[in-house]
mmCIF file of C-alpha atoms in Angstrom:
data_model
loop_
_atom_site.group_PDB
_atom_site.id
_atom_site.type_symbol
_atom_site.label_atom_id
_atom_site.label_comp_id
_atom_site.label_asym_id
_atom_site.label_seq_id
_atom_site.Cartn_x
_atom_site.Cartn_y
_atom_site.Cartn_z
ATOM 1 C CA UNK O 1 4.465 -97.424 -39.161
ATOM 2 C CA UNK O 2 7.612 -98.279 -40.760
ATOM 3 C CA UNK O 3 10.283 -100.895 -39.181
ATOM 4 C CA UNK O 4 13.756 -100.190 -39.119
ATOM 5 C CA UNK O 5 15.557 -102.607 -41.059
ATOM 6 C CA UNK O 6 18.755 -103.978 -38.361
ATOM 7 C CA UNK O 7 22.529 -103.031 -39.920
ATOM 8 C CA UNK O 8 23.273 -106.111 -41.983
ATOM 9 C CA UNK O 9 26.355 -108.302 -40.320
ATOM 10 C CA UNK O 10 29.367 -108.545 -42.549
ATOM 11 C CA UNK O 11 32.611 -110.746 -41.418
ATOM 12 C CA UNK O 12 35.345 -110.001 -43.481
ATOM 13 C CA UNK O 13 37.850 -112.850 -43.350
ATOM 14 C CA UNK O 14 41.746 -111.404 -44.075
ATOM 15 C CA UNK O 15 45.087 -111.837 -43.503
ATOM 16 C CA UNK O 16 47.689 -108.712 -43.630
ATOM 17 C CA UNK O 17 50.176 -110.931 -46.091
ATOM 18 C CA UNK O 18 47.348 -110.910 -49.043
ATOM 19 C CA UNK O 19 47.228 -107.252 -50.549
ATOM 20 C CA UNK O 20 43.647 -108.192 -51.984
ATOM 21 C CA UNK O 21 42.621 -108.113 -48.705
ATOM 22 C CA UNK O 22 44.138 -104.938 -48.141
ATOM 23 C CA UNK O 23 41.889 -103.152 -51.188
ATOM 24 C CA UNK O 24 39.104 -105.109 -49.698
ATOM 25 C CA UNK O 25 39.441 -103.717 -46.426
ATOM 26 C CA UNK O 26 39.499 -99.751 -47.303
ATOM 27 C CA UNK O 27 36.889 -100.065 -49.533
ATOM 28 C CA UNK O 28 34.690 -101.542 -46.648
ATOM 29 C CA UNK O 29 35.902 -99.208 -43.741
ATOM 30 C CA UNK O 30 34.582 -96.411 -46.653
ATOM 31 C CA UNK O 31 31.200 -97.910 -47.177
ATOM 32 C CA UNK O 32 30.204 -98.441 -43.631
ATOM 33 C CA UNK O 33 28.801 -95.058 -43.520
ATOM 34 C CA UNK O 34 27.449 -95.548 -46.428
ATOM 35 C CA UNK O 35 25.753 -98.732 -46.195
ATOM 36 C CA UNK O 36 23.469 -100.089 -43.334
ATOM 37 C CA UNK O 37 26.402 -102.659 -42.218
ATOM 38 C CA UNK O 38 27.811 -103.911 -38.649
ATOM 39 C CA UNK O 39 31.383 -105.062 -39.917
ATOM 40 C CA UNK O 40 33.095 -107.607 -37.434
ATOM 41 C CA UNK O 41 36.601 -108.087 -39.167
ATOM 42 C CA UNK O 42 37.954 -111.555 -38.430
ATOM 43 C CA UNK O 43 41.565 -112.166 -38.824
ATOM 44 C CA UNK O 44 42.271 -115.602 -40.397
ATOM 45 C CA UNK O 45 45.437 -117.617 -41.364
ATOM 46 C CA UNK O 46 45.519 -117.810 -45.228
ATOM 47 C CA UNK O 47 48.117 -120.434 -44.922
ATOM 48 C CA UNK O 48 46.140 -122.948 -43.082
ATOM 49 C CA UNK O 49 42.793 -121.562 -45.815
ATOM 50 C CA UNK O 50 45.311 -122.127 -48.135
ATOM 51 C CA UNK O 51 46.506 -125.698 -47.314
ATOM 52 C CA UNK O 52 43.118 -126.894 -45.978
ATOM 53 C CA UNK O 53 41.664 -126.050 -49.722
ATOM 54 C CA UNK O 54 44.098 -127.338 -51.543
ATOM 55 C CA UNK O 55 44.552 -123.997 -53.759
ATOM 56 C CA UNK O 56 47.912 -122.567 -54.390
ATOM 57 C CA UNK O 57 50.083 -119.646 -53.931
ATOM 58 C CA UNK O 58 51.235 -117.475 -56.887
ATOM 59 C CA UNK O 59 54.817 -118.145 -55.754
ATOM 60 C CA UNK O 60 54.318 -121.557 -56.960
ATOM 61 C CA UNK O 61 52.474 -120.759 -60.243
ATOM 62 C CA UNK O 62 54.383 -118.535 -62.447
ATOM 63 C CA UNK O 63 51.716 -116.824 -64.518
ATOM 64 C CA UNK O 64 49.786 -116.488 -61.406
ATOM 65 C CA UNK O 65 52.642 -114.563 -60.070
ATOM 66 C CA UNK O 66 53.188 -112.192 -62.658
ATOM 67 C CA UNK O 67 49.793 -111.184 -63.360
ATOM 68 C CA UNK O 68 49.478 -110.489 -59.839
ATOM 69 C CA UNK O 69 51.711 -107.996 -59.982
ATOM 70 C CA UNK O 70 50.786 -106.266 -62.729
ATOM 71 C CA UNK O 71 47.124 -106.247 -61.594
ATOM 72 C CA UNK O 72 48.007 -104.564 -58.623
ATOM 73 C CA UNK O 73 49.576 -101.982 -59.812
ATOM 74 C CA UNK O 74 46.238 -100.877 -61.470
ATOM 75 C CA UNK O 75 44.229 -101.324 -58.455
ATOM 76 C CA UNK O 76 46.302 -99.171 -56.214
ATOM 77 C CA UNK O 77 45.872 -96.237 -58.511
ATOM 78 C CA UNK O 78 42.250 -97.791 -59.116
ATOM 79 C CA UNK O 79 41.284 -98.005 -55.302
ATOM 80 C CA UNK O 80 43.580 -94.988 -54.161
ATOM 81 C CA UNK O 81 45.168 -97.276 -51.423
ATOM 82 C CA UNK O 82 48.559 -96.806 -51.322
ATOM 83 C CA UNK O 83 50.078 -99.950 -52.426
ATOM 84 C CA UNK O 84 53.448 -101.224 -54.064
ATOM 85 C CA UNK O 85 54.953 -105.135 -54.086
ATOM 86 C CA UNK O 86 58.522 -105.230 -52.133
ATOM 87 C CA UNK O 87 60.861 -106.999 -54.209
ATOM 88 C CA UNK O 88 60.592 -110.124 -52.057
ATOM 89 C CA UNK O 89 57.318 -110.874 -51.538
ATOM 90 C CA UNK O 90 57.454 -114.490 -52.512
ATOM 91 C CA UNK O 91 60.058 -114.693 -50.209
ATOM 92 C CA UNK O 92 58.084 -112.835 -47.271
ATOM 93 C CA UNK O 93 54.761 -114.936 -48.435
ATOM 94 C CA UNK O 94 56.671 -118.764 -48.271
ATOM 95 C CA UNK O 95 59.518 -118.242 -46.055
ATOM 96 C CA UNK O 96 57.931 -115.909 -43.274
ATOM 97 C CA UNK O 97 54.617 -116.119 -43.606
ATOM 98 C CA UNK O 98 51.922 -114.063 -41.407
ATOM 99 C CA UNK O 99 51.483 -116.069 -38.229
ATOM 100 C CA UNK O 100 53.351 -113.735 -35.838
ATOM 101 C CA UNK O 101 51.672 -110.948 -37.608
ATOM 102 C CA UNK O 102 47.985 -112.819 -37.715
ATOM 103 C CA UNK O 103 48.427 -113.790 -33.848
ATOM 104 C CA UNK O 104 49.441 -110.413 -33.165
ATOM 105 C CA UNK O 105 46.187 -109.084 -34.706
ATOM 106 C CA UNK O 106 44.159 -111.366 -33.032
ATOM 107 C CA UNK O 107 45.966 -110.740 -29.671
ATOM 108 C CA UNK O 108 44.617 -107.124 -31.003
ATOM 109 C CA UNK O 109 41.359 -108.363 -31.007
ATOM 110 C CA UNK O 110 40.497 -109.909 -27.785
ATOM 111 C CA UNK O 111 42.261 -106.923 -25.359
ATOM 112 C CA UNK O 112 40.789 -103.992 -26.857
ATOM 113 C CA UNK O 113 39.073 -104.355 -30.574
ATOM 114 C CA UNK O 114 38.248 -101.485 -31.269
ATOM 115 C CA UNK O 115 41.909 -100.869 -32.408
ATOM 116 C CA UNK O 116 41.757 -104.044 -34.598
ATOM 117 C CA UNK O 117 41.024 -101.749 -37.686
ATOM 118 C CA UNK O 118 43.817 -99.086 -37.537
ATOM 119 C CA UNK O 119 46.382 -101.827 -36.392
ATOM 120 C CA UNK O 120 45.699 -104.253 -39.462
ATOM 121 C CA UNK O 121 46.260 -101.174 -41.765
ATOM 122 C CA UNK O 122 49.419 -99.817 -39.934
ATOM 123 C CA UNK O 123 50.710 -103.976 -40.438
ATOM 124 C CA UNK O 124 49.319 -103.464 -44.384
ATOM 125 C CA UNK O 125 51.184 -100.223 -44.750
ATOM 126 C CA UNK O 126 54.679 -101.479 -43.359
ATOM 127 C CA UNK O 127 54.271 -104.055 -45.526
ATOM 128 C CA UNK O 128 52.793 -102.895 -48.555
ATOM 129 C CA UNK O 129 53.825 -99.414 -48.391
ATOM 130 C CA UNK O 130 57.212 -99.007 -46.313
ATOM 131 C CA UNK O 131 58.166 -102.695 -47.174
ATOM 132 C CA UNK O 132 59.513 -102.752 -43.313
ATOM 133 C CA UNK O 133 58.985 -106.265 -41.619
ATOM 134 C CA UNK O 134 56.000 -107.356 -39.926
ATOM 135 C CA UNK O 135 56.950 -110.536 -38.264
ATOM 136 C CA UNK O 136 58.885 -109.243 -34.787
ATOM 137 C CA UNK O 137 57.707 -108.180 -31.923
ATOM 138 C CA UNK O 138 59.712 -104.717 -32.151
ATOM 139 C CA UNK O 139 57.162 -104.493 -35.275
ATOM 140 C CA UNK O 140 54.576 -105.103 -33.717
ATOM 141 C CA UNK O 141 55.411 -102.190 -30.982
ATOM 142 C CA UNK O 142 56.738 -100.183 -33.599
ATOM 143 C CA UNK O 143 53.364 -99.917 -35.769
ATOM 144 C CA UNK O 144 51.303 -100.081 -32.502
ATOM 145 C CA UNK O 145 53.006 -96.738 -31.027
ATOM 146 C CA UNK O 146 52.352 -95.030 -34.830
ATOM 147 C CA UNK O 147 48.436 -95.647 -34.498
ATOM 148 C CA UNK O 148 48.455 -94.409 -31.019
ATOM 149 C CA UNK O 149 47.723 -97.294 -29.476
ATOM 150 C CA UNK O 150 48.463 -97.135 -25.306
ATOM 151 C CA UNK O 151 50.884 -98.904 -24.073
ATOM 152 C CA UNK O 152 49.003 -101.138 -21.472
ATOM 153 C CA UNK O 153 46.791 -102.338 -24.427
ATOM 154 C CA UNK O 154 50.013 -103.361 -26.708
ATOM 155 C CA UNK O 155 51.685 -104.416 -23.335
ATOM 156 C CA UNK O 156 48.881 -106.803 -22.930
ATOM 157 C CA UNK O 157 48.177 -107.882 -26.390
ATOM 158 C CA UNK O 158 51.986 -108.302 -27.147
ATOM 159 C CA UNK O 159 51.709 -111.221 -23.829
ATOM 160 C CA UNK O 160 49.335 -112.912 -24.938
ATOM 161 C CA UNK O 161 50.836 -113.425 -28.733
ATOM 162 C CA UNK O 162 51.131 -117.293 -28.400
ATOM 163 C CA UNK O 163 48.637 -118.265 -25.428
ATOM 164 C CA UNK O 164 46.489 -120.780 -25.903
ATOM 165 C CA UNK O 165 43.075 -118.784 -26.275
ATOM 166 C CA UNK O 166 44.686 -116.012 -29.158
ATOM 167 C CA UNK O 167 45.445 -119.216 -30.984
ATOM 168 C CA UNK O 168 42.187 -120.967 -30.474
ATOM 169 C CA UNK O 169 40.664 -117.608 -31.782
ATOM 170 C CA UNK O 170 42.585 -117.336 -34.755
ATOM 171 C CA UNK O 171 41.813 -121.129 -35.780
ATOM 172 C CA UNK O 172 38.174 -120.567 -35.236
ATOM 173 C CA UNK O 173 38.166 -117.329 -37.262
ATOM 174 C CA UNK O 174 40.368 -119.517 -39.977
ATOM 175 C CA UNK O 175 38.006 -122.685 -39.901
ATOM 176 C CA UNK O 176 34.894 -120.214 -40.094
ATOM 177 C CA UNK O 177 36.328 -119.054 -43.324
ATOM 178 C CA UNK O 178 36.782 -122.356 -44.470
ATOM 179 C CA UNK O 179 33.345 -123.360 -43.385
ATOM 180 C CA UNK O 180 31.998 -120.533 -45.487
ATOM 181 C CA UNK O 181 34.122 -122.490 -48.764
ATOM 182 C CA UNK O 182 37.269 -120.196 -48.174
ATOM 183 C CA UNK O 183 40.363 -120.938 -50.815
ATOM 184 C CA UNK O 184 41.475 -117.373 -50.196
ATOM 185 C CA UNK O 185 41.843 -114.161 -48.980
ATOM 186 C CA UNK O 186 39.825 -111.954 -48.235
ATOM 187 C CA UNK O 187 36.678 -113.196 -48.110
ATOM 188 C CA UNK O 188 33.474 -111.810 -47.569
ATOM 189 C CA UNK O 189 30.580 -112.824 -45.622
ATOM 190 C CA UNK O 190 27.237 -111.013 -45.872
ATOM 191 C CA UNK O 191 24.295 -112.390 -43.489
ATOM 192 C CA UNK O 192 21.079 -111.181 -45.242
ATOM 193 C CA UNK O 193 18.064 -112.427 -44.244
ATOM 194 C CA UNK O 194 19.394 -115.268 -42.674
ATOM 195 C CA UNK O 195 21.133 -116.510 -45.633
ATOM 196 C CA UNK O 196 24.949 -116.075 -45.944
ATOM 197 C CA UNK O 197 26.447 -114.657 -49.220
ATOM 198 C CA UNK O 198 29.726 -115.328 -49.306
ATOM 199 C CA UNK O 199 32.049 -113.286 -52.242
ATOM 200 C CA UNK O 200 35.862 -113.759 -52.292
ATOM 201 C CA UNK O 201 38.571 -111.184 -53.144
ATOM 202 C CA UNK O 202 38.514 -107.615 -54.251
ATOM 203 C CA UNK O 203 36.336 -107.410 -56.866
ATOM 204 C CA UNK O 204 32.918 -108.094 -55.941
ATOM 205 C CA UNK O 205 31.901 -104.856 -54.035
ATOM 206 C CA UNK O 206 29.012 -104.126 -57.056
ATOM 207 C CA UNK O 207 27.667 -107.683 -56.518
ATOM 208 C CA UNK O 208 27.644 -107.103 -52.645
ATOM 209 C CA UNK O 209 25.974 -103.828 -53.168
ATOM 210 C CA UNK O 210 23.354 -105.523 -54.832
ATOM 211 C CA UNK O 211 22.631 -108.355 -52.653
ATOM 212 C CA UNK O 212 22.442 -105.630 -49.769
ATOM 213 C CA UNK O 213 20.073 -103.710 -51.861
ATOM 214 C CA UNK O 214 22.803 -100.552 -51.455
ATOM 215 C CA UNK O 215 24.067 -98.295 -53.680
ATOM 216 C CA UNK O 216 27.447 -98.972 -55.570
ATOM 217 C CA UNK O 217 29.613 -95.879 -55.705
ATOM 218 C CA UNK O 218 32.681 -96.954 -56.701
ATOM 219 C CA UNK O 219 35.965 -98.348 -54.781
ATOM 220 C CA UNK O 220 36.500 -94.236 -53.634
ATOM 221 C CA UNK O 221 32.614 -92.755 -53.061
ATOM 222 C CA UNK O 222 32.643 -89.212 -53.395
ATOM 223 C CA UNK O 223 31.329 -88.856 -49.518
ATOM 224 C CA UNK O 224 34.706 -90.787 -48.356
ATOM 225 C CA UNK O 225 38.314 -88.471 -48.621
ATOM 226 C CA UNK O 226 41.145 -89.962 -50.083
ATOM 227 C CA UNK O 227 43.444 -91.710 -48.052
#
């Protein structure tokens, strides 16, 4: 008699500022049919990852910067996410950060999560896509009301924005990371056989696929439509 083998648990550490973790995110919501997977997304503060590691944002290393963008405009056309810098981005990444937007997500999280994965993409898409803001709380309501979400939910989650236990969540999801050697975002944590394999950014998915023992079919699999 054959066993059958429990989904494998995958955390996916992310933050709606880093577009990496925007490609990272589609190509996961398309492979969970796919593969044999639980996926628990975690939202995390890549400031505080950032700081706590010591690593660096592009803004403050040139090169870094400017292959950034040009890399991304492969992927979106590579991962068929729709994707394009604003012009200000550096200024959006040091000057307003994510932490209303992070807080917001994890407000998200603890009232009703099962709209944690159509929220974070709504927040991805005003940024990354209609390069509207995603700091306020009229955002917040704004992209909230677009997904559908009901009002007593963003009522509720939109309260609770800076209590004490929606921060405490968000630092524990943000020292996880960092307890699983997080310098950036996203990253990727894959319990298999009670080991953790931990892969950062976008580009790992064939790697993943292999540790899983799943097939790899590329960042848009033929059984997933286009978004």
């Amino acid at each position: 008699m054959s066993v059958t083998k429990a989904p494998v648990l995958i955390e996916f550490f992310y933050d709606v500022i880093s577009p990496y973790s925007y490609l990272a995110f589609e190509v996961l919501q398309r492979y969970k049919s796919i593969w044999k997977i639980d996926l628990k997304l975690k939202p995390m503060l890549l400031a505080g990852v950032m700081k706590s590691s010591g690593n660096s944002p592009p803004a403050v290393v040139p090169n870094k910067g400017m292959y950034m963008a040009q890399d991304l405009k492969r992927l979106q056309s590579y991962f068929q996410v729709p994707l394009s810098l604003p012009y200000n981005l550096m200024d959006i990444m040091m000057k307003n950060g994510s932490l209303n937007a992070q807080r917001f997500l994890t407000a998200v999280d603890i009232q009703q999560p099962e709209y944690l994965e159509s929220i974070s993409r709504a927040l991805w898409q005003r940024l990354y896509n209609e390069h509207t803001d995603i700091t306020k709380a009229q955002s917040f309501i704004e992209a909230g009301k677009k997904i559908g979400m009901d009002e007593n939910t963003l009522e509720k989650a939109l309260k609770i924005i800076n209590d004490a236990q929606t921060k405490q969540r968000l630092r524990k999801y943000t020292d996880e990371a960092l307890e699983h050697g997080a310098f950036g975002a996203p990253m990727i944590v894959a319990h298999v056989e009670g080991k953790s394999e931990v892969f950062f950014g976008s580009d790992r998915f064939e790697l993943l696929a292999y540790v899983l023992g799943e097939p790899w079919l590329g960042p848009v699999p033929k059984t997933t439509s286009k978004l």
